[in-house]
Amino acid sequence: MLYANHTGDTIAREAPMNAAPRLILHVDMDAFFASVEQRDDPDLRGVPVLVGGASKSPSSRGVVTTASYEARVFGCRSAMPMAQALRLCPHAIVKPVRMTVYSDVSRRVMEILSRHAPIVQVLGIDEAFLDCSGLERLQPGGGPAIAAAIRRDIRSQLNLPATVGISCNKFLAKVASDLGKPDGVRQIAQADAPRVLAPLDCGVLMGVGQKTATKLQSLGIHTVAQLLSAEDALLAHHFGDMGRHWKRLAQGDDDRPVHVSGERKSIGSERTFGQDVADDKVLRATLMAQVEKTSRLLRERGTHARVVTVKLRTGDFTTATRSQTLPMPTSNTRELWLACESLFIEFRRTNRAPLRLIGVSLGGLDEGAQLELFSSPPASSRAERTDVAADAVSERFGPGAIRRAGAMDRPG
Ligand code: TTP
Ligand code: MG
């Protein structure tokens, strides 16, 4: 098999492998929300902190979103009722959730990561996979040096702790970061994987949640080693194909690629007219309804879009797309509409043909701000409050119930 090295030459590799070995990093912030609170208030450093409970949102009332490591010593954990956490650690300090602050920090963490790796897959508000394959040839010290540089940047620019796991695939990199926590680095070499994984709970295997773990335990399977020695037929009987999948993971085998966040996903809406439409008023109204629908979907997912694309097909089946990248990711209907509208106007300036289809697609989705794990973040800006109100009306009376003519006006 031939590989390109960094000088562009090709080099022969002797081992008959299917693919070049990969260098995958998993970065996860430590006690993320609590660490931000401790960073912003020196009085909280070194003491048990629980974040949550004080939120006004009914869905999160009374629940711990995260506990600082000082509070974890007492058994406090994420998703635990606040009352229970306070029984375990009565002297803990409780701080309310400041989602806007955490989202902002998250964005800055992801920016730092994107400076260290060509492929970054954001997983949630505080974690990401990085594919650094090939970089080890350019960076003396390989994975550990890249991990150290990332941690140094996060510490110096954001004053926060992060843990980095290093390995040859996503699964092992994630296990490595779990084992390296808090504020650490851990590498798992492929050859060491069976030894490292053997004593761990089956819960480390992706797809084994609390319910499945309990079912496995009822079959006498607690650890990864026990799962590996379980009969295939037994696993297949209880868990179908998942059994085989877990066994592969248990052997440290995982060939899933690291996907570039935001590039693969988009949210779109398009409409083909029964008869071609020449009237710009009708076209604009259709486009606006599509922006309202897609931006609402963004907000439901807690995601923001950075790339706005308008698709226009004329009666002769010629299709044009016009895209714009926004300075900041947003889920605000008005901001997205203004971008769509200018793309539409620009297109119509040179093409007045009746349209057969019009559509909008929102891409560059910013998973770093994904908030689905959490209660609704407080609507901070006026524009966001308008969206929240409009979404509430749409939910109650249907998507067509509200028209925000005034809110859609261009500034100036
Ligand atoms: P995690 O990365 O799961 O946890 P963590 O960063 O607090 O701690 P660790 O050092 O173990 O990684 O989650 C990131 C943030 O997401 C966390 O700080 C708070 C929030 N969160 C919730 O709101 N609810 C939850 O159930 C969990 C697990 C996390
Ligand atoms: Mg974390």
Coordinates of C-alpha atoms and ligand atoms in Angstrom, one line a residue:
M1 CA 0.0 0.0 0.0
L2 CA 1.3 3.5 -0.8
Y3 CA 1.1 6.5 1.5
A4 CA 1.9 10.1 0.8
N5 CA 4.3 11.6 3.3
H6 CA 4.5 15.3 4.1
T7 CA 7.0 16.0 1.3
G8 CA 4.5 14.7 -1.2
D9 CA 6.6 11.6 -2.1
T10 CA 5.1 8.3 -1.9
I11 CA 6.4 5.7 0.5
A12 CA 5.8 2.0 0.6
R13 CA 4.5 0.4 3.8
E14 CA 5.2 -3.2 4.4
A15 CA 2.4 -4.2 6.7
P16 CA -0.6 -5.4 4.8
M17 CA -3.1 -3.1 6.5
N18 CA -6.4 -1.8 5.3
A19 CA -5.7 1.7 6.3
A20 CA -3.0 3.9 7.7
P21 CA -3.0 4.1 11.5
R22 CA -4.9 7.1 12.7
L23 CA -4.2 9.5 15.5
I24 CA -7.5 10.5 17.2
L25 CA -7.9 12.8 20.1
H26 CA -10.9 13.3 22.3
V27 CA -11.1 16.6 24.2
D28 CA -13.5 17.0 27.1
M29 CA -13.7 20.0 29.5
D30 CA -13.6 19.0 33.2
A31 CA -16.8 19.7 35.2
F32 CA -17.5 22.2 32.5
F33 CA -20.2 24.5 34.0
A34 CA -18.7 24.3 37.5
S35 CA -15.2 25.1 36.2
V36 CA -16.5 28.2 34.5
E37 CA -18.2 29.3 37.7
Q38 CA -15.0 28.6 39.7
R39 CA -13.0 30.6 37.1
D40 CA -15.3 33.6 37.3
D41 CA -15.5 33.7 41.1
P42 CA -12.3 33.0 43.0
D43 CA -14.3 32.3 46.2
L44 CA -15.6 29.1 44.5
R45 CA -12.1 27.6 43.8
G46 CA -11.2 24.5 45.7
V47 CA -14.7 24.2 47.2
P48 CA -17.6 21.9 46.3
V49 CA -19.9 23.6 43.7
L50 CA -23.2 22.4 42.2
V51 CA -24.5 24.1 39.1
G52 CA -28.3 23.9 38.5
G53 CA -31.3 23.9 40.7
A54 CA -31.8 27.7 40.7
S55 CA -32.9 27.8 37.0
K56 CA -36.4 29.2 36.5
S57 CA -37.1 26.6 33.8
P58 CA -39.5 24.0 35.2
S59 CA -37.7 21.2 33.4
S60 CA -34.4 21.8 35.1
R61 CA -35.7 22.8 38.5
G62 CA -34.0 21.0 41.3
V63 CA -31.5 19.1 39.2
V64 CA -27.7 19.2 39.2
T65 CA -26.3 19.9 35.7
T66 CA -22.8 19.2 37.0
A67 CA -20.8 19.0 40.2
S68 CA -17.2 20.3 40.7
Y69 CA -14.7 17.6 41.4
E70 CA -14.6 18.7 45.0
A71 CA -18.3 17.9 45.2
R72 CA -17.9 14.6 43.4
V73 CA -15.9 13.3 46.3
F74 CA -19.1 13.4 48.3
G75 CA -21.0 11.4 45.5
C76 CA -22.7 14.4 43.8
R77 CA -23.3 13.8 40.1
S78 CA -24.9 15.3 37.0
A79 CA -28.7 14.7 36.7
M80 CA -29.0 14.1 40.5
P81 CA -31.8 15.9 42.3
M82 CA -30.3 19.0 43.9
A83 CA -31.9 18.1 47.3
Q84 CA -30.1 14.7 47.2
A85 CA -26.8 16.3 46.2
L86 CA -27.1 18.8 49.1
R87 CA -27.8 15.9 51.5
L88 CA -24.5 14.3 50.4
C89 CA -22.6 17.6 50.5
P90 CA -24.5 20.2 52.7
H91 CA -21.8 22.8 52.5
A92 CA -21.7 22.8 48.6
I93 CA -22.3 26.1 47.0
V94 CA -25.1 26.1 44.5
K95 CA -24.9 28.3 41.4
P96 CA -27.5 28.9 38.7
V97 CA -27.0 27.8 35.1
R98 CA -25.6 30.6 33.0
M99 CA -26.1 29.0 29.6
T100 CA -25.2 32.0 27.5
V101 CA -21.8 32.2 29.2
Y102 CA -21.1 28.4 28.7
S103 CA -22.2 28.5 25.1
D104 CA -19.8 31.4 24.5
V105 CA -16.9 29.6 26.2
S106 CA -17.8 26.4 24.2
R107 CA -17.5 28.3 20.9
R108 CA -14.1 29.6 22.0
V109 CA -13.0 26.1 23.0
M110 CA -14.0 24.8 19.6
E111 CA -12.1 27.6 17.9
I112 CA -9.0 26.6 19.8
L113 CA -9.4 23.0 18.8
S114 CA -9.9 23.9 15.1
R115 CA -6.5 25.6 15.2
H116 CA -4.9 22.3 16.3
A117 CA -6.5 19.7 14.0
P118 CA -7.8 19.7 10.4
I119 CA -10.9 17.7 11.3
V120 CA -12.9 18.5 14.4
Q121 CA -16.2 16.8 15.2
V122 CA -18.0 18.7 18.0
L123 CA -20.0 16.3 20.1
G124 CA -21.7 18.5 22.6
I125 CA -21.2 21.7 24.5
D126 CA -17.8 20.7 25.9
E127 CA -16.3 17.8 23.9
A128 CA -15.0 17.0 20.5
F129 CA -13.1 14.4 18.5
L130 CA -10.0 15.5 16.5
D131 CA -8.5 13.6 13.7
C132 CA -4.8 14.5 13.8
S133 CA -3.6 11.6 11.5
G134 CA -0.5 12.7 9.7
L135 CA 0.2 15.6 12.0
E136 CA 2.5 13.4 14.2
R137 CA 5.0 13.5 11.3
L138 CA 5.0 17.3 11.4
Q139 CA 4.8 17.7 15.2
P140 CA 7.7 16.2 17.1
G141 CA 6.3 14.4 20.1
G142 CA 3.1 13.3 18.2
G143 CA -0.2 12.9 20.0
P144 CA 1.0 13.8 23.5
A145 CA 2.6 17.0 22.2
I146 CA -0.6 18.0 20.3
A147 CA -2.6 17.3 23.5
A148 CA -0.2 19.3 25.6
A149 CA -0.5 22.3 23.2
I150 CA -4.3 22.1 23.2
R151 CA -4.4 22.0 27.0
R152 CA -2.0 24.8 27.3
D153 CA -4.0 27.0 24.9
I154 CA -7.3 26.3 26.7
R155 CA -5.7 27.0 30.0
S156 CA -3.9 30.2 28.9
Q157 CA -6.8 31.7 26.8
L158 CA -9.8 30.5 28.8
N159 CA -8.3 29.7 32.2
L160 CA -10.1 26.3 32.2
P161 CA -9.0 22.7 32.6
A162 CA -9.5 20.1 29.9
T163 CA -8.7 16.5 29.5
V164 CA -7.4 14.9 26.3
G165 CA -7.5 11.2 25.4
I166 CA -5.2 10.0 22.6
S167 CA -5.6 6.8 20.6
C168 CA -6.0 5.2 17.2
N169 CA -9.8 5.5 17.1
K170 CA -12.8 7.4 18.5
F171 CA -13.8 4.8 21.0
L172 CA -10.4 4.3 22.6
A173 CA -9.7 8.1 22.5
K174 CA -13.0 8.6 24.5
V175 CA -12.1 5.9 27.0
A176 CA -8.7 7.4 27.3
S177 CA -10.1 10.9 28.2
D178 CA -12.5 9.4 30.7
L179 CA -9.5 7.6 32.4
G180 CA -7.4 10.7 32.2
K181 CA -9.9 13.0 34.0
P182 CA -9.6 15.5 35.5
D183 CA -7.1 17.9 34.0
G184 CA -5.0 15.2 32.4
V185 CA -3.8 13.4 29.3
R186 CA -4.1 9.7 28.7
Q187 CA -3.0 7.7 25.7
I188 CA -4.1 4.1 24.9
A189 CA -1.9 2.3 22.4
Q190 CA -3.8 -0.1 20.2
A191 CA -1.8 -3.0 21.6
D192 CA -2.7 -2.1 25.1
A193 CA -6.4 -1.8 24.4
P194 CA -7.5 -5.3 25.5
R195 CA -5.6 -4.9 28.9
V196 CA -7.0 -1.4 29.5
L197 CA -10.6 -2.2 28.6
A198 CA -10.9 -5.6 30.3
P199 CA -11.7 -4.4 33.8
L200 CA -13.9 -1.5 32.8
D201 CA -17.7 -1.6 33.2
C202 CA -19.7 -2.4 30.0
G203 CA -21.1 1.1 30.3
V204 CA -18.0 2.4 28.5
L205 CA -19.2 0.7 25.3
M206 CA -21.1 3.0 23.1
G207 CA -24.7 2.0 23.0
V208 CA -24.7 0.5 26.5
G209 CA -26.9 2.8 28.5
Q210 CA -28.1 2.3 32.1
K211 CA -30.9 0.0 31.1
T212 CA -28.8 -2.3 28.9
A213 CA -26.0 -2.3 31.5
T214 CA -28.6 -3.6 34.1
K215 CA -29.8 -6.3 31.6
L216 CA -26.2 -7.3 31.0
Q217 CA -25.6 -7.5 34.7
S218 CA -28.6 -9.8 35.1
L219 CA -26.8 -12.1 32.7
G220 CA -23.7 -12.0 34.9
I221 CA -21.9 -9.6 32.5
H222 CA -20.4 -6.6 34.3
T223 CA -17.0 -6.0 32.8
V224 CA -15.7 -5.7 29.2
A225 CA -13.7 -8.9 29.8
Q226 CA -16.9 -10.8 30.8
L227 CA -18.7 -9.4 27.7
L228 CA -15.8 -10.6 25.5
S229 CA -16.1 -14.1 26.8
A230 CA -19.9 -14.3 26.6
E231 CA -21.4 -16.6 24.0
D232 CA -22.3 -14.8 20.7
A233 CA -25.6 -16.6 20.7
L234 CA -26.5 -15.4 24.2
L235 CA -25.7 -11.8 23.2
A236 CA -27.6 -12.1 19.9
H237 CA -30.6 -13.6 21.7
H238 CA -30.9 -10.6 24.1
F239 CA -29.5 -7.7 22.1
G240 CA -29.6 -8.7 18.4
D241 CA -26.8 -7.2 16.3
M242 CA -25.6 -5.0 19.1
G243 CA -23.8 -7.9 20.7
R244 CA -21.4 -8.2 17.8
H245 CA -20.9 -4.5 17.7
W246 CA -20.0 -4.4 21.4
K247 CA -17.6 -7.3 21.0
R248 CA -15.7 -5.3 18.3
L249 CA -15.6 -2.3 20.6
A250 CA -14.5 -4.5 23.5
Q251 CA -11.5 -5.5 21.4
G252 CA -10.7 -1.9 20.8
D253 CA -12.0 -2.0 17.2
D254 CA -13.7 1.1 15.9
D255 CA -13.4 2.4 12.3
R256 CA -15.9 5.3 12.4
P257 CA -14.5 8.4 10.8
V258 CA -14.2 11.7 12.5
H259 CA -16.7 13.9 10.6
V260 CA -16.1 17.6 10.2
S261 CA -18.8 19.3 12.3
G262 CA -21.4 21.3 10.5
E263 CA -20.3 20.3 7.0
R264 CA -22.4 17.3 6.7
K265 CA -25.6 18.5 8.1
S266 CA -28.1 21.1 7.1
I267 CA -31.7 21.9 7.7
G268 CA -33.7 22.8 4.6
S269 CA -37.2 23.4 3.2
E270 CA -38.2 23.8 -0.4
R271 CA -41.4 24.1 -2.4
T272 CA -42.2 23.2 -6.0
F273 CA -45.1 25.3 -7.3
G274 CA -47.9 23.8 -9.3
Q275 CA -47.4 26.6 -11.8
D276 CA -44.3 28.6 -12.3
V277 CA -44.4 31.8 -10.2
A278 CA -43.2 35.2 -11.5
D279 CA -44.6 37.4 -8.7
D280 CA -41.8 38.4 -6.3
K281 CA -44.3 39.0 -3.5
V282 CA -45.4 35.4 -3.6
L283 CA -41.8 34.2 -3.9
R284 CA -40.7 36.3 -1.0
A285 CA -43.6 35.1 1.2
T286 CA -42.8 31.5 0.4
L287 CA -39.1 32.1 1.2
M288 CA -40.0 33.8 4.5
A289 CA -42.2 30.9 5.5
Q290 CA -39.4 28.6 4.8
V291 CA -37.0 30.6 6.9
E292 CA -39.4 30.7 9.8
K293 CA -39.8 26.9 9.6
T294 CA -36.1 26.1 9.3
S295 CA -35.0 28.6 11.9
R296 CA -37.6 27.2 14.3
L297 CA -36.2 23.7 13.7
L298 CA -32.7 25.1 14.5
R299 CA -34.0 26.5 17.8
E300 CA -35.7 23.3 18.7
R301 CA -32.4 21.5 18.2
G302 CA -30.5 24.2 20.1
T303 CA -28.3 24.6 17.0
H304 CA -27.1 27.6 15.1
A305 CA -26.4 28.0 11.4
R306 CA -23.6 29.8 9.8
V307 CA -24.2 29.2 6.1
V308 CA -27.5 30.3 4.4
T309 CA -28.3 28.9 0.9
V310 CA -31.2 29.8 -1.3
K311 CA -32.1 27.5 -4.1
L312 CA -34.0 28.7 -7.1
R313 CA -35.2 26.6 -10.1
T314 CA -36.6 28.3 -13.2
G315 CA -39.3 26.9 -15.4
D316 CA -36.7 25.4 -17.8
F317 CA -35.3 23.3 -14.9
T318 CA -32.1 25.4 -14.5
T319 CA -31.2 25.4 -10.8
A320 CA -29.2 28.1 -9.1
T321 CA -28.0 28.3 -5.6
R322 CA -26.8 31.4 -3.8
S323 CA -25.0 31.1 -0.4
Q324 CA -23.8 33.4 2.2
T325 CA -21.7 32.8 5.3
L326 CA -22.7 34.8 8.3
P327 CA -20.2 36.5 10.6
M328 CA -21.6 34.6 13.6
P329 CA -23.7 31.4 13.7
T330 CA -27.4 32.2 14.5
S331 CA -30.8 30.7 14.9
N332 CA -32.5 34.0 14.9
T333 CA -35.3 34.2 12.2
R334 CA -34.7 37.8 11.4
E335 CA -31.0 37.5 10.8
L336 CA -31.5 34.4 8.7
W337 CA -34.2 36.1 6.7
L338 CA -32.1 39.2 6.0
A339 CA -29.4 36.9 4.6
C340 CA -31.9 34.9 2.5
E341 CA -33.6 38.1 1.3
S342 CA -30.4 39.6 0.0
L343 CA -29.5 36.4 -1.8
F344 CA -32.9 36.4 -3.4
I345 CA -32.7 40.0 -4.4
E346 CA -29.3 39.5 -5.9
F347 CA -30.6 36.6 -8.0
R348 CA -33.7 38.4 -9.2
R349 CA -31.6 41.4 -10.3
T350 CA -30.3 39.3 -13.2
N351 CA -32.9 36.6 -13.6
R352 CA -36.6 37.6 -13.8
A353 CA -37.8 34.2 -15.1
P354 CA -40.8 32.6 -13.4
L355 CA -39.7 30.1 -10.7
R356 CA -40.7 26.5 -10.5
L357 CA -39.1 25.8 -7.2
I358 CA -37.7 27.9 -4.3
G359 CA -36.0 26.6 -1.2
V360 CA -33.7 27.5 1.7
S361 CA -31.1 25.5 3.4
L362 CA -29.3 26.3 6.6
G363 CA -25.8 24.7 7.0
G364 CA -22.6 25.0 8.9
L365 CA -24.5 23.9 11.9
D366 CA -22.8 24.8 15.1
E367 CA -23.1 21.7 17.2
G368 CA -20.8 23.4 19.8
A369 CA -23.8 25.3 20.9
Q370 CA -26.1 22.3 21.0
L371 CA -28.2 22.5 24.1
E372 CA -30.4 19.5 23.8
L373 CA -29.0 18.0 27.0
F374 CA -30.0 21.0 28.9
S375 CA -33.0 23.0 29.9
S376 CA -33.9 25.9 27.6
P377 CA -31.3 28.5 27.8
P378 CA -32.5 32.0 28.9
A379 CA -33.5 34.1 25.9
S380 CA -31.0 36.9 26.2
S381 CA -31.4 39.3 23.3
R382 CA -34.6 41.0 22.1
A383 CA -34.3 39.1 18.8
E384 CA -34.2 35.8 20.7
R385 CA -37.1 36.7 22.9
T386 CA -39.1 37.5 19.7
D387 CA -38.3 34.0 18.4
V388 CA -39.2 32.3 21.7
A389 CA -42.6 34.1 21.6
A390 CA -43.2 33.3 18.0
D391 CA -42.3 29.6 18.6
A392 CA -44.8 29.5 21.4
V393 CA -47.5 30.8 19.2
S394 CA -46.6 28.4 16.4
E395 CA -46.7 25.5 18.7
R396 CA -50.1 26.4 19.9
F397 CA -51.8 27.6 16.8
G398 CA -49.7 26.1 13.9
P399 CA -46.8 27.4 11.9
G400 CA -48.8 29.9 9.8
A401 CA -50.3 31.6 12.9
I402 CA -47.8 34.4 13.1
R403 CA -46.4 36.8 10.6
R404 CA -43.7 39.1 11.7
A405 CA -43.8 41.8 9.1
G406 CA -42.3 44.4 11.4
A407 CA -39.6 42.1 12.7
M408 CA -38.5 41.3 9.2
D409 CA -37.8 44.8 8.1
R410 CA -34.3 45.6 7.0
P411 CA -32.4 47.9 9.3
G412 CA -32.0 51.5 8.2
Ligands
TTP1 P1 -20.0 16.4 30.8 O1 -18.8 16.6 29.9 O2 -20.7 15.1 30.7 O3 -19.6 16.6 32.3 P2 -18.7 17.7 32.9 O4 -17.9 18.5 31.9 O5 -19.4 18.5 33.9 O6 -17.7 16.8 33.8 P3 -16.5 15.8 33.2 O7 -15.3 16.3 33.8 O8 -16.9 14.5 33.8 O9 -16.6 15.9 31.7 O10 -21.0 17.5 30.5 C1 -20.7 18.8 30.1 C2 -21.6 19.8 30.7 O11 -22.9 19.5 30.3 C3 -21.7 19.8 32.2 O12 -20.7 20.6 32.8 C4 -23.1 20.2 32.5 C5 -23.9 19.8 31.3 N1 -24.7 18.6 31.6 C6 -26.1 18.8 31.9 O13 -26.6 19.9 31.9 N2 -26.8 17.7 32.2 C7 -26.3 16.4 32.3 O14 -26.9 15.4 32.6 C8 -24.9 16.3 31.9 C9 -24.2 14.9 32.0 C10 -24.1 17.4 31.6
MG2 MG -16.9 17.5 30.3

